[in-house]
Short mmCIF file of C-alpha atoms in Angstrom, two decimals:
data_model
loop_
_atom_site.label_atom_id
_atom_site.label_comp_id
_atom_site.label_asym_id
_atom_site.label_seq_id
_atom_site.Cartn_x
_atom_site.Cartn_y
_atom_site.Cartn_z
CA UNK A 1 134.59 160.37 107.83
CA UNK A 2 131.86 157.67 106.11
CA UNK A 3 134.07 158.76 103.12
CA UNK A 4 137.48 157.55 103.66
CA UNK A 5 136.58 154.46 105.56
CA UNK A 6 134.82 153.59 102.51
CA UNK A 7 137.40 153.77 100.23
CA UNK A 8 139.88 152.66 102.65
CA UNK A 9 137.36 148.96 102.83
CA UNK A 10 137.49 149.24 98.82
CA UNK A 11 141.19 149.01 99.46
CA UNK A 12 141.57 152.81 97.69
CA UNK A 13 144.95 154.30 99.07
CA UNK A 14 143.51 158.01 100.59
CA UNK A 15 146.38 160.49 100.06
CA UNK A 16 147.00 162.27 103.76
CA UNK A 17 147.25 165.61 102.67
CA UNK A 18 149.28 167.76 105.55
CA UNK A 19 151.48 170.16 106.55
CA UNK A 20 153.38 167.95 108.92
CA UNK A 21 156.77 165.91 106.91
CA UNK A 22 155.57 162.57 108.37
CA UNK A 23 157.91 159.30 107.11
CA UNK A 24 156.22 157.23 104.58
CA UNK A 25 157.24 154.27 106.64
CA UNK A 26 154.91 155.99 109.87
CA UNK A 27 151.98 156.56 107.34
CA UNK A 28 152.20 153.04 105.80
CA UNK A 29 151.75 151.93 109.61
CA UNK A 30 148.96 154.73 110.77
CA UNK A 31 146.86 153.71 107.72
CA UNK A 32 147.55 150.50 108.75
CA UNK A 33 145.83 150.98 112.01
CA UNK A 34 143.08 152.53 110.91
CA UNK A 35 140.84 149.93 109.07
CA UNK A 36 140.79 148.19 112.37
CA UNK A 37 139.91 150.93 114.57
CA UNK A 38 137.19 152.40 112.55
CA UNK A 39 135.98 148.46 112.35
CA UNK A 40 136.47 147.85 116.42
CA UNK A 41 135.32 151.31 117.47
CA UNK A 42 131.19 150.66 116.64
CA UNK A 43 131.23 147.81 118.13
CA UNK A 44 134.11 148.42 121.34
CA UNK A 45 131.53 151.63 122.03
CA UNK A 46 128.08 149.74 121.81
CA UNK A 47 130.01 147.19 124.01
CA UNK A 48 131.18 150.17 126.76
CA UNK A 49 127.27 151.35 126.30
CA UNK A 50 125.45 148.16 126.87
CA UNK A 51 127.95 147.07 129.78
CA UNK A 52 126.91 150.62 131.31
CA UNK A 53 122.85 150.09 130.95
CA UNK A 54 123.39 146.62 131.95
CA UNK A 55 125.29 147.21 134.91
CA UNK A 56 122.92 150.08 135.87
CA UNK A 57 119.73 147.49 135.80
CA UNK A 58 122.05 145.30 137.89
CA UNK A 59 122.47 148.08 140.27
#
């Protein structure tokens, strides 16, 4: 969601809404985990593709 990892980079806190009673402490440390992972995952999956072609024109 382009969305909420924009706001989340403006530093907006994104209300979860859900039906699950989650902690606050266990939210505060989810949303905490997920700047860096929607940061890491573009690059950590070009890095898994081009390893793949490269190792296939290796091959």
């Amino acid at each position: 969601n382009h969305v909420v990892q924009q706001k989340m980079q403006e530093g907006t806190i994104v209300r979860i809404d859900t039906d699950i009673p989650v902690p606050t402490r266990d939210i505060v440390l989810v949303r905490s985990r997920l700047v860096p992972q929607s940061e890491g995952a573009a690059r950590f999956t070009s890095l898994l593709v081009n390893r793949e072609s490269t190792r296939d024109k290796v091959l």
